[in-house]
Structure formats: structure tokens, C-alpha cells
Coordinates of C-alpha atoms in Angstrom, one line a residue:
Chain A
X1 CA 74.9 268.1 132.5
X2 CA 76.1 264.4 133.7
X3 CA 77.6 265.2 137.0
X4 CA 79.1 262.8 139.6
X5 CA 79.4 263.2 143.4
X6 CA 82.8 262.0 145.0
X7 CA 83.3 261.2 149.0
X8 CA 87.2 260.7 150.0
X9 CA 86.4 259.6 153.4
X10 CA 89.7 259.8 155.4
X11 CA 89.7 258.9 159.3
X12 CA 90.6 262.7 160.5
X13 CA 87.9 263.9 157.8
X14 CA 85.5 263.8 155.0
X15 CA 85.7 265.5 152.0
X16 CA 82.6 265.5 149.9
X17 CA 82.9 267.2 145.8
X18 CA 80.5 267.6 143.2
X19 CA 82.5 267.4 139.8
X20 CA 82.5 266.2 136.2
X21 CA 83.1 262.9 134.2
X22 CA 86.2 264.6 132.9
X23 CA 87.9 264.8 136.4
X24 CA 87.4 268.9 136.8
X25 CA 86.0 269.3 140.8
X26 CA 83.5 272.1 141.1
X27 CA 82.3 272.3 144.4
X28 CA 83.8 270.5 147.4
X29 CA 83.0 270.8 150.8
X30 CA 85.1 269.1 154.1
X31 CA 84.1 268.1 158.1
X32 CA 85.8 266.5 160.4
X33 CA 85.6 262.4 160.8
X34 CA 83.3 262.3 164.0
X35 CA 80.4 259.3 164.5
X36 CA 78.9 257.7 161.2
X37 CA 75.7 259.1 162.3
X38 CA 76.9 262.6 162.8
X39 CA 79.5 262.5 159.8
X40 CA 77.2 260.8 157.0
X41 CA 74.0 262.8 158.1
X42 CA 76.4 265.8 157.1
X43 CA 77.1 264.0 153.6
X44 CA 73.9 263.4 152.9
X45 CA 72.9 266.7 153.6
X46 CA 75.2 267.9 151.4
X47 CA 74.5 265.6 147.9
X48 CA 70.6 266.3 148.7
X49 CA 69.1 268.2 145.6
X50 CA 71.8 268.2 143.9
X51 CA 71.2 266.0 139.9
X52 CA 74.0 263.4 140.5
X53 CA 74.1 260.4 138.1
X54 CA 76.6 258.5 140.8
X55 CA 78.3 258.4 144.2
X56 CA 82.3 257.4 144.1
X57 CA 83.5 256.8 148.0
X58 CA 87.0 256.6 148.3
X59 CA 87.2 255.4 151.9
X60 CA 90.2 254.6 154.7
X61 CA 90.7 250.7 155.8
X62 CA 90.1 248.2 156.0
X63 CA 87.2 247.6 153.3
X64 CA 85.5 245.4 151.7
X65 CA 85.7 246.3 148.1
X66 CA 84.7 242.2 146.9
X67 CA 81.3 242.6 145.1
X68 CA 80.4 239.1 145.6
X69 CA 81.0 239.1 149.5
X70 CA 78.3 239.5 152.3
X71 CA 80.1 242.5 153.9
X72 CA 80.7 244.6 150.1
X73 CA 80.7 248.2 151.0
X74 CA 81.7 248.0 154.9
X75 CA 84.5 249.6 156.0
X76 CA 85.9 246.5 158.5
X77 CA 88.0 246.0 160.7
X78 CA 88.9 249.7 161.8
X79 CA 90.5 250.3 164.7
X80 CA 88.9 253.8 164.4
X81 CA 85.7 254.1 167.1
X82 CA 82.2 253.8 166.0
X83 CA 83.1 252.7 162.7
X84 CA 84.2 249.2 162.5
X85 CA 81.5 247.0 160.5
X86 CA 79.8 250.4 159.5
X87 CA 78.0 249.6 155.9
X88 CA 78.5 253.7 154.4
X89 CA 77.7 251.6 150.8
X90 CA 74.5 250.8 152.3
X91 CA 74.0 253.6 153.9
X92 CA 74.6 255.9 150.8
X93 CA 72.5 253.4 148.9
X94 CA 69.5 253.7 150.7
X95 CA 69.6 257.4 150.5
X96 CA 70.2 258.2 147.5
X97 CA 68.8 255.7 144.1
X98 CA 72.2 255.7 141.9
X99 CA 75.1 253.7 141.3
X100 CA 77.5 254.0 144.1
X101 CA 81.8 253.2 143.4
X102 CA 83.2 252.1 146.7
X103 CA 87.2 251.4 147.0
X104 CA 90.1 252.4 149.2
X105 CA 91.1 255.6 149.1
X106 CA 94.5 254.8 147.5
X107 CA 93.1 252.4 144.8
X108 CA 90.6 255.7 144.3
X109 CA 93.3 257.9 143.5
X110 CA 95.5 255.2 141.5
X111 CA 92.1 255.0 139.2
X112 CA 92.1 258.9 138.7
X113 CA 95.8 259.9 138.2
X114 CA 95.4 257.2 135.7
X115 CA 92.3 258.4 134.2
X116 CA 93.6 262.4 134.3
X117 CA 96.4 262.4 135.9
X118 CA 100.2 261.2 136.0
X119 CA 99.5 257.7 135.0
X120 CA 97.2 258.6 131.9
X121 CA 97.9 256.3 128.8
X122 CA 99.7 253.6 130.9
X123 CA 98.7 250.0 131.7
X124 CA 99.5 250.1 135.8
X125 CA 100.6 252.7 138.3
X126 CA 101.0 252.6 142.0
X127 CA 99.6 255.6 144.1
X128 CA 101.4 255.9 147.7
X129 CA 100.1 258.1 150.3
X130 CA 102.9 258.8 153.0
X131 CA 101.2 261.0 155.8
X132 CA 99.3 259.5 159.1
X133 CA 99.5 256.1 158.1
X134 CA 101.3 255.0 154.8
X135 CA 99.0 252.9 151.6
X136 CA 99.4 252.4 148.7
X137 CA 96.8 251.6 145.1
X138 CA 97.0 250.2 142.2
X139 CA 95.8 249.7 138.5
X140 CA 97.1 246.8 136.8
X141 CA 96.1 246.0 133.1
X142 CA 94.0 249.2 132.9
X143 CA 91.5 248.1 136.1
X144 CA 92.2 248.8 140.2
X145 CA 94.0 245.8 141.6
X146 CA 92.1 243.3 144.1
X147 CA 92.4 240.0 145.1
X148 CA 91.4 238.3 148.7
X149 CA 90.9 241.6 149.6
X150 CA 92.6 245.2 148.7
X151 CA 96.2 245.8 149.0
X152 CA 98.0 246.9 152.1
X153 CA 101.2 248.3 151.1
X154 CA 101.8 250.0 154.3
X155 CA 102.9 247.6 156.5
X156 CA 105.1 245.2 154.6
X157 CA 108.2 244.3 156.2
X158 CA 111.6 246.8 155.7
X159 CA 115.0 246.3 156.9
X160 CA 115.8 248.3 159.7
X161 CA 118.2 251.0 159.4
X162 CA 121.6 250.5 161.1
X163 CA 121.0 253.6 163.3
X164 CA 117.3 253.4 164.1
X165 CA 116.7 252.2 167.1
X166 CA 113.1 253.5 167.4
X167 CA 110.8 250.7 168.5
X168 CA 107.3 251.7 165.5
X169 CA 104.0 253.2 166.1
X170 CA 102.7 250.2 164.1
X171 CA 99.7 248.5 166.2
X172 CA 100.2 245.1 164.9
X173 CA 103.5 245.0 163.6
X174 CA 105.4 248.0 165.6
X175 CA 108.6 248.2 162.8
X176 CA 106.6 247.3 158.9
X177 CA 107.0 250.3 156.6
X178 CA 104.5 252.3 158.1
X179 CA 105.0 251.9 161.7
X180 CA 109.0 253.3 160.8
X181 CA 108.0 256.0 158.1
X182 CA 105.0 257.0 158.8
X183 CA 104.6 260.9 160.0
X184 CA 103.6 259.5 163.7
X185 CA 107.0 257.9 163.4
X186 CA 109.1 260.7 162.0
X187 CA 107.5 262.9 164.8
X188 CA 108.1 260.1 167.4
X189 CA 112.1 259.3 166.7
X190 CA 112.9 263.3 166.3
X191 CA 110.5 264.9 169.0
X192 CA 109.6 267.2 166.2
X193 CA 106.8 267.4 163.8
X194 CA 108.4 267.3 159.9
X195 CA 106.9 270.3 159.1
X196 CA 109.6 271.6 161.8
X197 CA 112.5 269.5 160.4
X198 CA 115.0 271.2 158.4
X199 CA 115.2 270.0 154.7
X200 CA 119.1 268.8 155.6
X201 CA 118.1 266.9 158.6
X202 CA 119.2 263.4 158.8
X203 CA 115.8 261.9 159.3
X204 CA 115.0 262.5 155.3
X205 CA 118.0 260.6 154.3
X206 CA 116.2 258.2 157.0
X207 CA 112.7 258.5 155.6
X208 CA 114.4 257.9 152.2
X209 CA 116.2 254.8 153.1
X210 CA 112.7 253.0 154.5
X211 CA 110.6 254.5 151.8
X212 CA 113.0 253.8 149.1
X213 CA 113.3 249.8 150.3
X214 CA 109.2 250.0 149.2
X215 CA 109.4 251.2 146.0
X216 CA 112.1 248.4 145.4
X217 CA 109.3 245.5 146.6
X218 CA 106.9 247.4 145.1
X219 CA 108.5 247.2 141.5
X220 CA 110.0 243.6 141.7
X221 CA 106.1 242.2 142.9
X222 CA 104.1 244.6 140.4
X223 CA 106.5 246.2 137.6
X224 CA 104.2 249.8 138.0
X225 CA 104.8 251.7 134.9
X226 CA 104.9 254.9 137.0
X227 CA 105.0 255.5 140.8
X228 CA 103.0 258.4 142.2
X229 CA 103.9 259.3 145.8
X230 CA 101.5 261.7 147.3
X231 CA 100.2 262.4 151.1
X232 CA 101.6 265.0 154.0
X233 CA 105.1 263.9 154.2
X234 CA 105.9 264.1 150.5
X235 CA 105.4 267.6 150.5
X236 CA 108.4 267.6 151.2
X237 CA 110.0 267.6 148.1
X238 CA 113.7 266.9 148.9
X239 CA 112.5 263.4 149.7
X240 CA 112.2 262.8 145.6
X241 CA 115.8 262.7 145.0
X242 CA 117.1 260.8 147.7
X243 CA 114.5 257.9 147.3
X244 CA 115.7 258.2 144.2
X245 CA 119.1 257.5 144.6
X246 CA 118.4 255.0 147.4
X247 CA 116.3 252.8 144.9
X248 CA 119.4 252.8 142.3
X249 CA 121.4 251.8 145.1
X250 CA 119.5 248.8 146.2
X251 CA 118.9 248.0 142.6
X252 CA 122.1 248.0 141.7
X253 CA 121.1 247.5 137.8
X254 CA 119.2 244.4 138.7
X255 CA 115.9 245.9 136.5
X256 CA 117.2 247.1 133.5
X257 CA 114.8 250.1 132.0
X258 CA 115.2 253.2 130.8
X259 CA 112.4 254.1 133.0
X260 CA 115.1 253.6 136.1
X261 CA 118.6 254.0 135.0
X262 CA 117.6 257.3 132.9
X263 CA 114.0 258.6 133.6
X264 CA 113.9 258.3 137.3
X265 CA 112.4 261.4 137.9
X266 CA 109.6 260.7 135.7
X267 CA 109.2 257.6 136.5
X268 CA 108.7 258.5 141.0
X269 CA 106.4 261.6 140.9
X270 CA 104.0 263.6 142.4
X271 CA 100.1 263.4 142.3
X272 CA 99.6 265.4 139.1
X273 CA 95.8 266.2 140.4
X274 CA 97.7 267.5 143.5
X275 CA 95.8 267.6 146.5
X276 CA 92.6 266.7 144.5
X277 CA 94.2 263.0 144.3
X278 CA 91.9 262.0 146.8
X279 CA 88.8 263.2 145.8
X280 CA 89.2 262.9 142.0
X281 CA 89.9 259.5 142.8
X282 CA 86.4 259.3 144.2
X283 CA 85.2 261.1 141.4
X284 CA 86.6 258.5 139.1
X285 CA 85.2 255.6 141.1
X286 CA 81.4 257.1 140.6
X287 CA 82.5 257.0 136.8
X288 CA 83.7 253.5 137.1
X289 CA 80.5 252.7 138.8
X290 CA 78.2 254.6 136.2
X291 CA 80.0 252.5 133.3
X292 CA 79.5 249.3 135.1
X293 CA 76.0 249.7 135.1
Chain B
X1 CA 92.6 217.2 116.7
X2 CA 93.8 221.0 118.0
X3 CA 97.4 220.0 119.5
X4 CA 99.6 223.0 121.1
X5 CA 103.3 222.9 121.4
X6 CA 104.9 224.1 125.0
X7 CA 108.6 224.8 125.7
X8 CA 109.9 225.3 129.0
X9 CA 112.9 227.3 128.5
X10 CA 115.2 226.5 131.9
X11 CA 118.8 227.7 132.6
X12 CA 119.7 224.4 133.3
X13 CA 117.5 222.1 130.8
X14 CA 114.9 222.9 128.2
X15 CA 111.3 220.7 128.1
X16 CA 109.9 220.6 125.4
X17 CA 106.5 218.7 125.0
X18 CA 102.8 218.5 123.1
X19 CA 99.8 218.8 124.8
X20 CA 95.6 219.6 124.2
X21 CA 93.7 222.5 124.5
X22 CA 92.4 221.6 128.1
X23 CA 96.2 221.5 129.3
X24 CA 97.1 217.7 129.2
X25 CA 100.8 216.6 128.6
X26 CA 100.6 213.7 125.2
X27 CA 104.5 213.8 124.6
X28 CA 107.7 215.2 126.2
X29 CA 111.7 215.5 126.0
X30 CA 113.7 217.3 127.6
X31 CA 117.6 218.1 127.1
X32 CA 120.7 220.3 128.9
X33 CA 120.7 223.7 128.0
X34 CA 123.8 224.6 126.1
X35 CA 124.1 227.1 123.5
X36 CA 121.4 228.4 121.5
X37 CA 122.4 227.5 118.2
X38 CA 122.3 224.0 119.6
X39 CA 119.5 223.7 122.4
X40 CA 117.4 225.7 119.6
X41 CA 118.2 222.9 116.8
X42 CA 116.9 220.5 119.0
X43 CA 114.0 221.7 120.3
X44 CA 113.0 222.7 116.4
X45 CA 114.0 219.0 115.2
X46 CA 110.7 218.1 118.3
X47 CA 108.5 220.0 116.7
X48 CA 108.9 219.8 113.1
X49 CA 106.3 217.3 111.5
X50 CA 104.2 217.9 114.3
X51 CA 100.8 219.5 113.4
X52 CA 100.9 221.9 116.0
X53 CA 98.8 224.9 116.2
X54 CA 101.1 227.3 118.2
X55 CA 103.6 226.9 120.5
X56 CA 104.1 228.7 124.0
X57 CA 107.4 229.6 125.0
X58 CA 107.8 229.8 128.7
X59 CA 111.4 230.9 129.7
X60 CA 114.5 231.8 132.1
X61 CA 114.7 235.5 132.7
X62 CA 115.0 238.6 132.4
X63 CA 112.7 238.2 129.4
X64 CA 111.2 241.2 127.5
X65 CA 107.5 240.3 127.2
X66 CA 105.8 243.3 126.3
X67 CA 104.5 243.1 122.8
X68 CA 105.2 246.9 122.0
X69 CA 109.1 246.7 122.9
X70 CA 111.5 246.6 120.3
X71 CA 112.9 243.5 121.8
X72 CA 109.3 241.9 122.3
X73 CA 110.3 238.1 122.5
X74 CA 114.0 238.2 123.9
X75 CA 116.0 236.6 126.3
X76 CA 117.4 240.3 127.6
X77 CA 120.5 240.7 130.6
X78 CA 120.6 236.8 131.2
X79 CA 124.3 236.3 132.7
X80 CA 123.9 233.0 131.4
X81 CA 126.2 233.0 128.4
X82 CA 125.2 232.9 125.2
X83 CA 122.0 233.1 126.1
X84 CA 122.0 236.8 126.6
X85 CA 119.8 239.4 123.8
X86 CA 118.7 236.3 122.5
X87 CA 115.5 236.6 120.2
X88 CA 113.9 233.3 120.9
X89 CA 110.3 234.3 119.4
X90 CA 111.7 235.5 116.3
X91 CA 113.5 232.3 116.1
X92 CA 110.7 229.6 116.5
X93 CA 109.1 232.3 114.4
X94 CA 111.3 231.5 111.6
X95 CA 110.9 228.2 111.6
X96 CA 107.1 227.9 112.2
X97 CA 104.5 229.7 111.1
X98 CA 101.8 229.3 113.9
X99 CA 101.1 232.0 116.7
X100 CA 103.8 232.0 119.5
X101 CA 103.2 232.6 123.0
X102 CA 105.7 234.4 125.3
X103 CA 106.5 234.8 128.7
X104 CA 108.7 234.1 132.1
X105 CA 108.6 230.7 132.9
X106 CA 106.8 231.7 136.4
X107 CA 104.0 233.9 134.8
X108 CA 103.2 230.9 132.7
X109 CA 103.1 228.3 135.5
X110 CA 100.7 231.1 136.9
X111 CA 98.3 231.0 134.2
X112 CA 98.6 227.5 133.9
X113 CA 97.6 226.7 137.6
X114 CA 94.7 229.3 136.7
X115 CA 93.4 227.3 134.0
X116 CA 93.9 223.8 135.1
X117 CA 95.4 223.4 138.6
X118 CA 95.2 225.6 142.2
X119 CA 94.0 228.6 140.9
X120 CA 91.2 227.7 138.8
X121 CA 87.7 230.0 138.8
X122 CA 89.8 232.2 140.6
X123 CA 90.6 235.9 139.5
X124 CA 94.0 235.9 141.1
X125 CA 96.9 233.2 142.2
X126 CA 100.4 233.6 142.4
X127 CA 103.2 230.8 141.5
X128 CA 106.4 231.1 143.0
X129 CA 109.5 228.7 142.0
X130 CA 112.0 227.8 145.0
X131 CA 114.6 226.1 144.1
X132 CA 118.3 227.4 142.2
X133 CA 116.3 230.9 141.8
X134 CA 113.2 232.2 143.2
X135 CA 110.8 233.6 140.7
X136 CA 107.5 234.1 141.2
X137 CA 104.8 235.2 138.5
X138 CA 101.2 235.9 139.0
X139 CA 97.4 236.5 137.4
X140 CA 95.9 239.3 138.5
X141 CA 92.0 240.2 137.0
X142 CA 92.8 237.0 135.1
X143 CA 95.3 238.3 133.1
X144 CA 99.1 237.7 133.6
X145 CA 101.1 240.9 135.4
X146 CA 102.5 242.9 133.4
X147 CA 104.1 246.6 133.8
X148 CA 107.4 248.1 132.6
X149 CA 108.5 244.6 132.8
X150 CA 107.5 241.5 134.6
X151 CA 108.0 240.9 138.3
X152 CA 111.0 239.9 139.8
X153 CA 109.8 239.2 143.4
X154 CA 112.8 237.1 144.2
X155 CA 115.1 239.6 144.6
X156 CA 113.1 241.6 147.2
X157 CA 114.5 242.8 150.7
X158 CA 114.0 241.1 153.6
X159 CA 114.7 241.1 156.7
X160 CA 118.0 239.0 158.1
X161 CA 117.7 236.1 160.5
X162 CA 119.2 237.5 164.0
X163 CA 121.2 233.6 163.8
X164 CA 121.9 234.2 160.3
X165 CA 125.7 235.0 159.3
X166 CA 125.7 234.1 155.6
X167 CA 126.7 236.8 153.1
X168 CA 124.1 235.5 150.7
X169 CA 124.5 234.3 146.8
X170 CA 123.0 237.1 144.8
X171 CA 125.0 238.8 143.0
X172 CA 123.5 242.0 142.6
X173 CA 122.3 242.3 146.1
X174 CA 124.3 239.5 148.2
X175 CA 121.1 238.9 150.7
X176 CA 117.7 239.5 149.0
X177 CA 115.7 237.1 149.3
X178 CA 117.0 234.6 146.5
X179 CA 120.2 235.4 148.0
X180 CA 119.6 233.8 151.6
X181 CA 117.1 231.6 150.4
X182 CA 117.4 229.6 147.3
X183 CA 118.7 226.6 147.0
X184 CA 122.6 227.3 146.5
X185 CA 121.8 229.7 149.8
X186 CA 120.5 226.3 151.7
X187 CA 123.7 224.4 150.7
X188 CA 126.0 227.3 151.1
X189 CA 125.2 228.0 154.5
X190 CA 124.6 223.9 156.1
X191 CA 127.3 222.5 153.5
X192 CA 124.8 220.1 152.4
X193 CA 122.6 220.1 150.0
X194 CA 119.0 220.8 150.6
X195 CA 117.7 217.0 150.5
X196 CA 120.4 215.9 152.7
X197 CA 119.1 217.8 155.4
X198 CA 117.0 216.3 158.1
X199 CA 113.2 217.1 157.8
X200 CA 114.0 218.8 161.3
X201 CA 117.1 220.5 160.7
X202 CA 117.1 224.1 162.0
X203 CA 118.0 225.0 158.3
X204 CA 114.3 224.6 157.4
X205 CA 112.9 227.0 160.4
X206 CA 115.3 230.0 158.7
X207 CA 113.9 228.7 155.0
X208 CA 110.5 229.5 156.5
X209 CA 111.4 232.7 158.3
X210 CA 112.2 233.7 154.9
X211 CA 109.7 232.8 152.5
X212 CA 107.1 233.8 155.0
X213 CA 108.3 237.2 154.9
X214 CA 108.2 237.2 150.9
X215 CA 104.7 235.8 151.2
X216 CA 103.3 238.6 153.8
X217 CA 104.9 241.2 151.1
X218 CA 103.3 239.8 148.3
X219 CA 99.8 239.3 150.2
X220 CA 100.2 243.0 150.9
X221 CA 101.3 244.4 147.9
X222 CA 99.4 241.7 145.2
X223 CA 96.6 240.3 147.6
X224 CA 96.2 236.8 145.5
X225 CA 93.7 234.6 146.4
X226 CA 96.0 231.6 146.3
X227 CA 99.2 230.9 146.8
X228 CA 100.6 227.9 145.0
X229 CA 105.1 226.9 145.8
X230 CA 106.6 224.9 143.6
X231 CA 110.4 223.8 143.1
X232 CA 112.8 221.6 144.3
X233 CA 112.6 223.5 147.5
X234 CA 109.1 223.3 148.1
X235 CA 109.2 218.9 147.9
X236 CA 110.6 219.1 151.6
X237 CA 106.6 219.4 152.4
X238 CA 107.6 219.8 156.0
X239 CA 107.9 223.7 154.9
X240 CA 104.3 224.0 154.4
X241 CA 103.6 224.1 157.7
X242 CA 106.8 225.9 158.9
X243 CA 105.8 228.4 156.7
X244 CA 101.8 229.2 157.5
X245 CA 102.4 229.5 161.2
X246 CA 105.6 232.0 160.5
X247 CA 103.3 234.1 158.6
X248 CA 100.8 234.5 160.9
X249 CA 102.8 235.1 163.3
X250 CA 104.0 237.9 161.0
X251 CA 100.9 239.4 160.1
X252 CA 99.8 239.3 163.6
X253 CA 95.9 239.6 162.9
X254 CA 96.3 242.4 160.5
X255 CA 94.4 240.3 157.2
X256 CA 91.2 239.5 158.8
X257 CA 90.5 236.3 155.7
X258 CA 89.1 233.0 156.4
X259 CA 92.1 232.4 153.7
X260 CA 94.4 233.1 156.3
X261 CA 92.7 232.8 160.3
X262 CA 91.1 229.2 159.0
X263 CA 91.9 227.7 155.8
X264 CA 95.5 228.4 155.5
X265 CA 96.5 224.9 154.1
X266 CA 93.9 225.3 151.3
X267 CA 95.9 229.1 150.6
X268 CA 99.2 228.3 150.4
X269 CA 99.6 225.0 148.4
X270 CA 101.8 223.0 146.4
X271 CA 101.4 222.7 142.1
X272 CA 98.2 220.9 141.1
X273 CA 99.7 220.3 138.0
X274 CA 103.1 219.0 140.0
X275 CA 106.0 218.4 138.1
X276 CA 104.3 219.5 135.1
X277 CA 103.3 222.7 136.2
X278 CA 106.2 224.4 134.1
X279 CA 105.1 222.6 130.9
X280 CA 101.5 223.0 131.7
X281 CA 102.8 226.8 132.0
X282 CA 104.3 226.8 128.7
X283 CA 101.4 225.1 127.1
X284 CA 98.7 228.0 128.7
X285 CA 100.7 230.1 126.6
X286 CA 100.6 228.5 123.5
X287 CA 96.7 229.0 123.9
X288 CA 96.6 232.3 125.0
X289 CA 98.6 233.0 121.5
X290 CA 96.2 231.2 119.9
X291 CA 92.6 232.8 121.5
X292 CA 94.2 236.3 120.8
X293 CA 94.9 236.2 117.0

């Protein structure tokens, strides 16, 4: 029957999904993110018996996703406890005997909204997450984008907004993109979660104005053919049309494409495998891994 | 003997030259750039008689180099006059029937540091051009990036200097980065040009706090495993250095790389190729036409 096992392992929890080379999840399961022992034994427990040809992890950062490197398949430096330097490739490897996809989440779920998704029949697409933290993936020329390492969108550096004076949640940077757009930081500047935030508040034209400044690097370094913005905070769906008016702005007919000056809201979307982005995109990383072998 | 034909296209001056398969300059001329009827008659009067088998065109933007568009090979919104919607593949195409390469200037001197220069056996390098403009192009997978267009990373935001007053020269967005930090940005600001500055003049701390910031985006967003500034900018080597500590500064620990916490001065480097990087460019895309026909 040829089916694959995905694992979108996020820091707050694991989602684990059976489903089939054509993108279509039929079983998924979820727990919370505890210890690596506690958390994987769960995993395991749940792939055991069942006739997968490959495992696709879709995992939170910092990874290694180099093949050729000593420390492939850890997640790294990870300010989360207990799982800094944690090999889950090797772990999953020596548990179960077939080809295992590792990537970060985001670069999982650019590979499957480009395999069955928004970004199917294009070259490149970006896939943003905006929720507790803020990352973004990539495929370029048809395969997920890496380099010294995998990208980390999230924390570039944005211009502050005239009337922010909220100092960032970011650890290492306090004001980057994610430490000023970020939910935590939405929360943190209103006192409110955004849930509770009416869809006229100012803090969306705010949101807007930092998230907008992204997509504008994001474009002028990588040219995505589409942008796919998914995660908690672009649920809400008013944000659509003022990044998109904010990107025109800042702009200001510098790239000249139809995709932009017409097609805008085609071209900045929503995750068309909806909240399955994540673990589709670790579905597609098992089917990467089975073609590669 | 296998000779290829290169043409860097330049706003200010064309080069045209001849060079081997394995990326070495036999023969080059150069002359202003005026209008095309007359640049173009010159750089076709070079190559006739020449038994060349395919000539790369590396060139000024915007540039439409994506082979499916209906204007695949033009010069496209160029203020430059008479310069702009220029078909400048379907002209050398006219006159000589050998496969013609295509691309921005920067992309080219990217895939020509990948072959021959910085960036060789690497998967990934980036070239960025600091001088009247900033461009920047890049291989990614060891292709050259491509999307809806190709990048524009000059133009991005950053962030201004708190001593920094000047309105900036772009003239879409007045203080993007090519804006505050090219060349005319340098000499608007000091009232000097950039050479007659001082090696320590505190004009080349802000030039670093600048390009630094362009760099951390771009690691984020493209993660290339080299970095290679070239440009009439970039001969005032003093900014290497400037320019590596800035950035760490700004990334604050956040890219745990030996690229980055040891070997810095092997990451971000000057053209291998040197002042023939943009030929060299030029002439990688001659044999990349070639190798796909």
C-alpha cells in the first residue's frame, strides 16, 4: 500500500501521522513536547507495527539538516531543556530500518505546499509560520533551500515602527522580526492575547507593518514565486490585506510583476493544506527521503 | 580550440572579451555605454571573425531572465535611457548564430566565482557588487537564483544609523540599503568621494553598519556558504574587518558556524577572480549556454 510516517516535531508538541505518497494524512496522533525520552518513546510507540516504507521529521531549530556533517540529524543549539544536541535522526534510525527525511519544520512544509499544495507547479515558494516564534522555508529550483546551514528568516533585522517602543522578546537580538511580531510580542506590547484583539485594533496595522518589511527582504534576496504565510497569528485573516498594501507601499513599483502590482492576493496566501502544512510537510520529507534512496 | 565570448553589460561601460572553457580572460575591450544602436555596433564589430562558440551576456538590470517570459532576454524598467525594453539576446542573436547565455551581471559573477574563484566545490556563494549600485546575485544548489525574477537584494530595508541624517539616493525608496550605502551615498553624505576618505574616517564604520546588516539578512534568509564583495567599494579592504566584527556583533551568537565564530575572514572575502570577476561572470554564462543545448 506504500505508506509513509510523518513527525512535525514542534517545541510545545509532537504530532505524529501515518499518510500516503500523494499527501492525503490518514491517521495522526499529538502529545505534548516533554523530555526526548518521554516524547520519542511515545513516537515510537506509535509507528511500531505499522508497514511504513519511510520516516519524514519536520522538526523545530536549530538543526542540522547537512548530510555530510558530523552532527546531521541533531536538533542543536535549542534553547529548549533536554533537547539541545539530541540526535532524534539517530534515534529514529536505530528504531526503526527505513529511510528517515529530517528538515526544519518550515522547509518541511515549503516541500509539501509545493508538492500538493499552494506552490504546486512552481520553481520556489517561501512558507512562513507567524505564531510562537516566526520561520520561514524555502524551495528554490524545485529542491528545499540550504546552505551553511538552514535558513532563519525569523530574526532578520526590521525597522522599528515610529510608535513602538516595546523593547522584543527576542533572546539574542530583542527587536529582529521575530522578537517584534512574534505572538509573545503582540501579547507583550497589548497585555492581550490576539485571539482577544479586535480585528480593527491598531496592533494589526502594527503586525502588518513588521511583517510586511519581511516579505519585502524576502522577495528582493529570493524572488519566491509564491508566499505562503501560515502559523497561529495568520489566522487572523485581516492581516492578508494590510501586508498587502504595506508591501506595495515599500515597493513602491521597484519589482515590476504582475504577480505584485495585480495578483497580490494570489501571490501572499494561506497554507492550502491548512493546518496539515506541518505534518504533510513531514510527510513529503519521508517521500523525499524514499526517492533519494 | 573551444573559445567563448563574454560581455559585461555595465550602465556605465560595456566589457567585452574572449576567454576558454576553464574561465581564462585571452582578449578584452571595453567602451562607454551610450546608446544601443551604437554600444551594440561595437560590441558586434569584437566579435565578428571570431570563432566563438557562444557568447554570455552578463548585464545591468532589471533584466528578464527567465526563459519562459515573453521578454526572455531584455533589458526591462532600466531608467537608463535608451536602454530600457531592450531585447539584447534577440539582438546578438541576430547577428550570431551560437547559443547565448543570459543573466544580471551579479548572478553571473556568482556563478563565475563558483566555477573558478571563492566559491568553488561549494553548493552555494553569494556575490555582491558595492560600488554606484549594490547588487548582489547568488548560486544556490549550484544553480543560479531564480524565482518570479532575480534578486534585487540591494534595495532591502535596513535599519538607519542613530548619527545618520542623510535622506538617501534611491529613488524608489530614498534609504534602502543602496540608498544609504552605495557609492554616490558615501560621497553625498562626506562630500568626498569614497577614495578620498581616510582609511579611518568614521564614514567607513556607518558603510559597515550597513552592509553588515545586509549580510545578517541574507545569511538568514539564503544561508550561503561564502560570501565574496566586490566593487569599487569593497578595494577600501579596511571594510573587511569593519564589517565581520559588526556582524557578529549583530548576530550575537545566534549562527552557531565555524564559518562565522572562527573563520570569518575565509567567509566573507574579496573576488578571486578580482577585477575580472564580471567578465569571468559573463564568460560562466556563455558556458552554461553552451552545456544546456
Amino acid at each position: 500500500m506504500g505508506l509513509l510516517g510523518a513527525i512535525e516535531a514542534g517545541g510545545t508538541k509532537f504530532v505524529c501521522g501515518i499518510g500516503t505518497k500523494d499527501g492525503e494524512v490518514v491517521e495522526r496522533v499529538s502529545f505534548p513536547t516533554t523530555t526526548p525520552e518521554e516524547t520519542m518513546a511515545q513516537v515510537v510507540s506509535f509507528f511500531e507495527g505499522k508497514d511504513i516504507e519511510a520516516i519524514g521529521v519536520g522538526s523545530f531549530g536549530p538543526i542540522d539538516p547537512i548530510k555530510e556533517s558530523d552532527t546531521y540529524g541533531y536538533i542543536t543549539t535549542t534553547p529548549k531543556p533536554h533537547w539541545s544536541q539530541y540526535n532524534i535522526v539517530g534515534h529514529m534510525k536505530s528504531k526503526f530500518d527505513v529511510p528517515i527525511g529530517f528538515d526544519t519544520d518550515v522547509n518541511g512544509a515549503a516541500l509539501g505546499e509545493h508538492l500538493w499544495g499552494a506552490g504546486q507547479g512552481l520553481d520556489s515558494c517561501i512558507y512562513i509560520t507567524v505564531g510562537t516564534g516566526i520561520g520561514a522555508g524555502a524551495v528554490v529550483n524545485g529542491k528545499m533551500l540550504h546552505g551553511l546551514s538552514h535558513p532563519e528568516m525569523g530574526h532578520i533585522v526590521v525597522r522599528r515602527h515610529p510608535e513602538d517602543s516595546y523593547k522584543g522578546t527576542c533572546p539574542y537580538h530583542a527587536d529582529c522580526l521575530e522578537g517584534l511580531a512574534a505572538g509573545p510580542a503582540i501579547s507583550g506590547r497589548s497585555g492581550l492575547q490576539g485571539v482577544e484583539l479586535k480585528v480593527d485594533h491598531p496592533a494589526w496595522e502594527m503586525e502588518a507593518y513588521y511583517l510586511a518589511q519581511a516579505l519585502m527582504n524576502y522577495i528582493l534576496i529570493l524572488s519566491p514565486q509564491k508566499i505562503i504565510m501560515g502559523g497561529g497569528v495568520m489566522k487572523q485573516k485581516q492581516l492578508f490585506p494590510l501586508i498587502q498594501r504595506e508591501l506595495r507601499h515599500l515597493l513602491n513599483g521597484y519589482v515590476q510583476h504582475a504577480s505584485i502590482n495585480k495578483d497580490i492576493e494570489q501571490y501572499i496566501v494561506s497554507p492550502q493544506l491548512g493546518d496539515n502544512a506541518g505534518l504533510c510537510g513531514a510527510l513529503a520529507l519521508a517521500r523525499l527521503a524514499l526517492e533519494e534512496v
